[in-house]
Amino acid sequence: MIEVENLTRVFRTYKKKPGFWGGVTGLFKRDFEETRAADGVSFTIKEGEFVGFLGPNGAGKTTTLKMLSGLIYPTSGTARVAGFDPSKRENAYRRLFALVLGQKNQLWWDLPALESFHLLRAIYALDKAQWQASLDELVTLLGVAHKLNVQVRELSLGERMKMELIAALLHRPRVLFLDEPTIGLDVVSQKNVREFLRDYNRRYKTTILLTSHYMADISQLCERVIVIDHGKKIYDGELDRISGAGARQRIIKFKPRPGLGGEPAAFPADWKPLHGEAKTCEDGELLLHVPSEHVTAVCQQILTQGPVDDITIQDVPLEDIISEIFSRGMRR
């Protein structure tokens, strides 16, 4: 469904010298700086896949989505979506995809969402019966039927995002690009949006490419992730492989118990685990990253040092694993 080959986008920005004379000098001679927002990115996505697109701020995720949707042209490389070249902006192509930007609205701010839905029906030349059936289904799935006639500006952030999703899906796109769709939402709204997207993907086999900084979105929706950093792809594969990398380590947390009468804890100040690394948190709790095969030995070592409170063993959070992948990419 999506084929990307060496996709590159370079932005040239003018570097103005400070002060009045810097502005005057810029009239005659200008210095430019080039930023490679996407640098030779290549990947393919099959029809019906739900793929996470990850990277730190400025990595090139949104730029790539905008090139795939035809909003900006690539500097070099090629992209094909359902056989179309997005840069040509053909009407037939614009009818088969949708782009949702979590920080930008497509609905009219001062009108009820229903008015914008009528406008979209005219833009896409949708059959009224088909449009009404799609609208009724989406409104029911997202639970916003009672908000259709409320001005968009009066809706909560979660309600607005649900209306944005309805607007994007009214014409039944085959490809959906989602850029931070849950940004700023509360926990309940995030959960509702994730459940809706999961159900919609399974029901209609829509190809979805999702960017998000919330790892819960990725872990609950995507089986595959593509990671880019500084415009370059640094990982493309199953999410389970990333999680499996974290399984090679465990996190042990514990807090030395003070002695009677406020006496110092039995642990020496220079105590170190037999395996792994330890750091002290602000509340006096010790946090250890330990290889999985040595967890038992380290726990035994801890218990022989003296009494402790609240000792726990946890998996390495997915956020930390992704951060490590980013770090490796930057070191390259």
Coordinates of C-alpha atoms in Angstrom, one line a residue:
M1 CA 0.0 0.0 0.0
I2 CA 2.9 2.4 0.8
E3 CA 6.3 2.3 -0.8
V4 CA 9.0 4.8 0.1
E5 CA 12.4 4.7 -1.5
N6 CA 15.2 7.1 -0.4
L7 CA 12.8 9.8 0.5
T8 CA 14.6 13.1 1.3
R9 CA 13.5 16.6 2.2
V10 CA 16.0 19.4 2.6
F11 CA 14.9 22.8 4.0
R12 CA 17.0 25.9 3.4
T13 CA 16.7 28.5 6.1
Y14 CA 18.2 32.1 6.0
K15 CA 20.7 32.8 8.8
K16 CA 20.3 36.5 9.6
K17 CA 23.2 38.3 11.2
P18 CA 22.3 40.3 14.4
G19 CA 21.5 44.0 14.4
F20 CA 20.5 46.6 11.9
W21 CA 23.6 46.3 9.7
G22 CA 23.1 42.5 9.7
G23 CA 19.7 43.1 8.1
V24 CA 21.2 45.5 5.5
T25 CA 24.0 43.1 4.7
G26 CA 21.4 40.3 4.1
L27 CA 19.9 42.4 1.3
F28 CA 23.0 41.8 -0.8
K29 CA 24.5 38.5 0.6
R30 CA 22.7 35.8 2.4
D31 CA 23.9 32.7 4.2
F32 CA 21.7 29.7 4.3
E33 CA 21.6 26.6 6.5
E34 CA 20.4 23.3 5.2
T35 CA 18.4 20.9 7.4
R36 CA 17.7 17.4 6.2
A37 CA 14.3 16.7 7.8
A38 CA 14.1 13.4 6.0
D39 CA 17.3 11.8 4.8
G40 CA 17.0 8.7 2.5
V41 CA 14.1 7.1 4.3
S42 CA 12.9 3.8 2.8
F43 CA 10.1 1.4 3.9
T44 CA 7.1 -0.5 2.7
I45 CA 3.7 -1.0 4.4
K46 CA 1.2 -3.6 3.5
E47 CA -2.5 -3.0 3.2
G48 CA -4.3 -3.1 6.6
E49 CA -1.1 -2.7 8.7
F50 CA -1.1 -0.5 11.7
V51 CA 2.5 0.9 12.0
G52 CA 4.0 3.1 14.6
F53 CA 6.3 5.9 13.3
L54 CA 8.6 6.9 16.2
G55 CA 11.3 9.5 16.7
P56 CA 12.3 12.4 18.9
N57 CA 11.1 15.9 18.3
G58 CA 12.6 17.1 15.0
A59 CA 13.4 13.6 13.7
G60 CA 11.4 14.1 10.5
K61 CA 8.2 12.2 11.3
T62 CA 5.7 15.0 10.4
T63 CA 7.7 16.0 7.3
T64 CA 7.5 12.4 6.1
L65 CA 3.7 12.3 6.6
K66 CA 3.3 15.6 4.8
M67 CA 5.3 14.3 1.8
L68 CA 3.1 11.1 1.7
S69 CA 0.0 13.2 1.8
G70 CA 1.2 15.6 -0.9
L71 CA 1.4 18.7 1.3
I72 CA 5.1 19.2 0.5
Y73 CA 7.4 17.9 -2.2
P74 CA 10.4 15.7 -1.6
T75 CA 13.8 17.0 -2.5
S76 CA 14.7 13.6 -3.9
G77 CA 13.5 10.0 -3.7
T78 CA 10.1 8.5 -4.5
A79 CA 6.9 7.6 -2.7
R80 CA 3.9 5.6 -3.9
V81 CA 0.7 5.2 -1.9
A82 CA -1.8 2.8 -3.4
G83 CA 0.0 3.2 -6.7
F84 CA -0.3 7.0 -6.7
D85 CA 2.5 9.6 -6.6
P86 CA 1.5 11.9 -3.7
S87 CA 3.4 14.8 -5.1
K88 CA 1.1 14.9 -8.1
R89 CA -1.9 15.6 -5.8
E90 CA -4.4 13.8 -8.1
N91 CA -8.0 14.0 -7.0
A92 CA -8.3 10.3 -7.1
Y93 CA -5.5 10.0 -4.6
R94 CA -6.8 12.7 -2.3
R95 CA -10.0 10.7 -2.0
L96 CA -8.3 7.6 -0.7
F97 CA -6.3 8.9 2.2
A98 CA -6.8 11.2 5.3
L99 CA -4.4 13.1 7.4
V100 CA -5.1 14.0 11.1
L101 CA -2.7 16.4 12.7
G102 CA -3.2 16.4 16.5
Q103 CA -2.2 20.1 16.8
K104 CA -4.2 21.4 13.8
N105 CA -7.9 21.6 13.2
Q106 CA -9.7 21.0 9.9
L107 CA -13.1 21.8 11.4
W108 CA -14.6 25.3 11.3
W109 CA -14.0 26.7 14.8
D110 CA -17.2 28.8 15.1
L111 CA -19.6 26.3 13.5
P112 CA -21.0 23.0 14.9
A113 CA -19.1 20.0 13.8
L114 CA -22.1 18.8 11.9
E115 CA -21.9 21.8 9.5
S116 CA -18.3 20.9 8.7
F117 CA -19.4 17.3 8.0
H118 CA -22.0 18.6 5.5
L119 CA -19.2 20.6 3.8
L120 CA -17.0 17.6 3.6
R121 CA -19.8 15.6 2.0
A122 CA -20.0 18.2 -0.7
I123 CA -16.2 18.3 -1.2
Y124 CA -15.9 14.6 -1.6
A125 CA -19.2 14.4 -3.5
L126 CA -20.5 11.6 -1.3
D127 CA -23.8 10.0 -1.7
K128 CA -26.2 11.2 1.0
A129 CA -27.2 7.8 2.2
Q130 CA -23.6 6.6 2.3
W131 CA -22.5 9.7 4.1
Q132 CA -25.3 9.4 6.6
A133 CA -24.5 5.8 7.3
S134 CA -20.9 6.5 7.8
L135 CA -21.7 9.5 10.1
D136 CA -24.1 7.5 12.2
E137 CA -21.7 4.7 12.7
L138 CA -18.7 6.9 13.6
V139 CA -20.7 9.1 15.9
T140 CA -22.0 6.0 17.7
L141 CA -18.6 4.4 18.0
L142 CA -17.1 7.6 19.5
G143 CA -20.1 8.5 21.6
V144 CA -20.5 12.1 20.5
A145 CA -24.0 12.2 19.1
H146 CA -25.1 14.7 21.7
K147 CA -22.3 17.1 20.7
L148 CA -22.9 17.4 16.9
N149 CA -24.7 20.7 17.1
V150 CA -22.3 22.3 19.6
Q151 CA -19.8 24.9 18.3
V152 CA -16.3 23.3 17.9
R153 CA -14.8 26.0 20.0
E154 CA -17.1 24.9 22.9
L155 CA -16.0 21.3 22.8
S156 CA -13.4 19.8 25.1
L157 CA -10.1 18.7 23.6
G158 CA -11.1 15.1 23.7
E159 CA -14.4 15.8 22.0
R160 CA -12.7 17.9 19.3
M161 CA -10.2 15.1 18.5
K162 CA -13.1 12.7 18.1
M163 CA -14.8 15.1 15.7
E164 CA -11.5 15.4 13.8
L165 CA -11.4 11.6 13.4
I166 CA -15.0 11.6 12.2
A167 CA -14.2 14.3 9.6
A168 CA -11.2 12.3 8.4
L169 CA -13.1 9.0 8.1
L170 CA -16.3 10.1 6.5
H171 CA -15.2 9.3 3.0
R172 CA -13.9 5.8 4.1
P173 CA -10.2 6.4 3.3
R174 CA -8.0 3.3 2.6
V175 CA -4.9 5.0 4.2
L176 CA -4.9 7.1 7.4
F177 CA -2.0 9.2 8.5
L178 CA -2.2 10.1 12.2
D179 CA 0.2 12.7 13.7
E180 CA 0.0 12.8 17.5
P181 CA -3.8 12.1 17.6
T182 CA -3.9 11.8 21.5
I183 CA -1.7 14.7 22.3
G184 CA -3.0 16.7 25.3
L185 CA -5.9 14.3 26.0
D186 CA -6.7 12.9 29.4
V187 CA -6.2 9.3 30.2
V188 CA -9.9 8.3 29.6
S189 CA -10.0 10.2 26.2
Q190 CA -6.7 8.6 25.1
K191 CA -8.1 5.1 26.0
N192 CA -11.3 5.8 24.0
V193 CA -9.5 7.0 20.9
R194 CA -7.1 4.0 21.0
E195 CA -10.0 1.6 21.3
F196 CA -11.8 3.3 18.4
L197 CA -8.7 3.2 16.1
R198 CA -8.0 -0.5 17.0
D199 CA -11.6 -1.5 16.2
Y200 CA -11.7 0.6 13.0
N201 CA -8.5 -0.9 11.7
R202 CA -9.7 -4.4 12.3
R203 CA -13.1 -3.8 10.8
Y204 CA -12.1 -2.0 7.6
K205 CA -8.5 -3.1 7.1
T206 CA -7.4 0.6 6.8
T207 CA -3.7 1.1 6.5
I208 CA -2.6 3.4 9.4
L209 CA 0.7 5.1 10.0
L210 CA 0.8 6.6 13.5
T211 CA 3.2 9.0 15.1
S212 CA 3.0 9.4 18.9
H213 CA 5.1 10.2 21.9
Y214 CA 2.8 8.2 24.1
M215 CA 4.2 4.7 24.3
A216 CA 0.8 3.4 25.4
D217 CA -0.5 4.3 21.9
I218 CA 2.3 2.4 20.2
S219 CA 2.3 -0.7 22.5
Q220 CA -1.5 -1.1 22.3
L221 CA -2.1 -0.4 18.7
C222 CA 1.0 -1.3 16.7
E223 CA 2.8 -4.7 16.0
R224 CA 5.4 -3.0 13.9
V225 CA 7.4 0.2 14.4
I226 CA 9.6 2.4 12.3
V227 CA 12.1 4.5 14.2
I228 CA 13.8 7.6 12.6
D229 CA 16.3 10.0 14.1
H230 CA 17.8 13.1 12.5
G231 CA 15.9 12.2 9.3
K232 CA 17.4 8.7 9.1
K233 CA 15.7 5.4 9.7
I234 CA 17.4 3.5 12.5
Y235 CA 15.0 0.6 13.1
D236 CA 12.2 -1.1 11.2
G237 CA 10.7 -4.2 12.7
E238 CA 8.3 -5.9 15.1
L239 CA 7.6 -4.1 18.4
D240 CA 8.1 -7.4 20.2
R241 CA 11.7 -7.3 19.2
I242 CA 12.2 -4.0 20.9
S243 CA 10.3 -5.2 24.0
G244 CA 12.4 -8.4 23.9
A245 CA 15.6 -6.3 24.1
G246 CA 14.2 -4.8 27.3
A247 CA 13.6 -8.3 28.6
R248 CA 17.3 -8.8 28.9
Q249 CA 17.3 -6.4 31.8
R250 CA 15.2 -5.9 34.9
I251 CA 14.8 -2.9 37.2
I252 CA 15.1 -3.5 41.0
K253 CA 13.8 -0.8 43.3
F254 CA 14.2 -0.8 47.1
K255 CA 14.6 1.5 50.0
P256 CA 16.9 0.8 52.9
R257 CA 14.9 0.8 56.2
P258 CA 16.2 3.2 58.8
G259 CA 17.3 1.7 62.2
L260 CA 15.5 2.3 65.4
G261 CA 15.6 5.9 66.7
G262 CA 16.4 7.3 63.3
E263 CA 19.7 5.5 63.1
P264 CA 21.3 5.4 59.6
A265 CA 20.4 2.4 57.4
A266 CA 22.6 -0.6 57.4
F267 CA 23.7 -0.1 53.8
P268 CA 27.1 1.5 53.4
A269 CA 27.3 4.7 51.4
D270 CA 29.6 3.1 48.8
W271 CA 27.5 0.0 48.4
K272 CA 27.4 -1.4 44.8
P273 CA 25.5 -4.4 43.3
L274 CA 27.3 -7.5 42.2
H275 CA 25.9 -6.9 38.7
G276 CA 24.4 -3.9 36.9
E277 CA 24.3 -0.3 37.8
A278 CA 22.7 1.5 40.7
K279 CA 21.6 5.1 41.3
T280 CA 20.0 6.8 44.3
C281 CA 16.7 8.7 43.9
E282 CA 15.7 11.8 45.8
D283 CA 13.6 10.0 48.3
G284 CA 16.5 7.7 49.2
E285 CA 15.2 4.8 47.1
L286 CA 17.8 2.8 45.2
L287 CA 17.2 1.9 41.6
L288 CA 19.2 -0.8 39.9
H289 CA 19.4 -1.9 36.2
V290 CA 20.4 -5.6 36.4
P291 CA 20.8 -8.3 33.7
S292 CA 17.9 -10.7 33.9
E293 CA 20.0 -13.7 34.7
H294 CA 21.6 -12.0 37.7
V295 CA 18.4 -10.7 39.4
T296 CA 18.2 -13.5 42.0
A297 CA 21.9 -13.0 43.0
V298 CA 21.5 -9.2 43.4
C299 CA 18.3 -9.6 45.4
Q300 CA 20.1 -12.0 47.8
Q301 CA 23.0 -9.5 48.1
I302 CA 20.5 -6.7 48.9
L303 CA 18.8 -8.8 51.7
T304 CA 22.1 -9.7 53.3
Q305 CA 23.0 -6.0 53.7
G306 CA 20.1 -5.2 56.1
P307 CA 16.4 -4.6 56.3
V308 CA 14.8 -3.0 53.3
D309 CA 11.3 -1.6 52.4
D310 CA 9.3 -2.0 49.3
I311 CA 11.6 -4.1 47.1
T312 CA 10.2 -4.6 43.7
I313 CA 11.3 -6.1 40.4
Q314 CA 10.0 -4.5 37.2
D315 CA 10.4 -4.8 33.4
V316 CA 12.3 -2.0 31.7
P317 CA 9.6 0.5 30.4
L318 CA 9.2 0.7 26.7
E319 CA 10.0 4.4 26.8
D320 CA 13.5 3.7 28.1
I321 CA 14.1 1.1 25.4
I322 CA 13.1 3.5 22.7
S323 CA 15.3 6.2 24.2
E324 CA 18.2 3.8 24.1
I325 CA 17.5 3.2 20.4
F326 CA 17.5 6.9 19.8
S327 CA 20.8 7.2 21.7
R328 CA 22.4 4.5 19.6
G329 CA 21.2 6.2 16.4
M330 CA 22.7 9.5 17.5
R331 CA 26.0 7.9 18.3
R332 CA 26.2 6.6 14.8

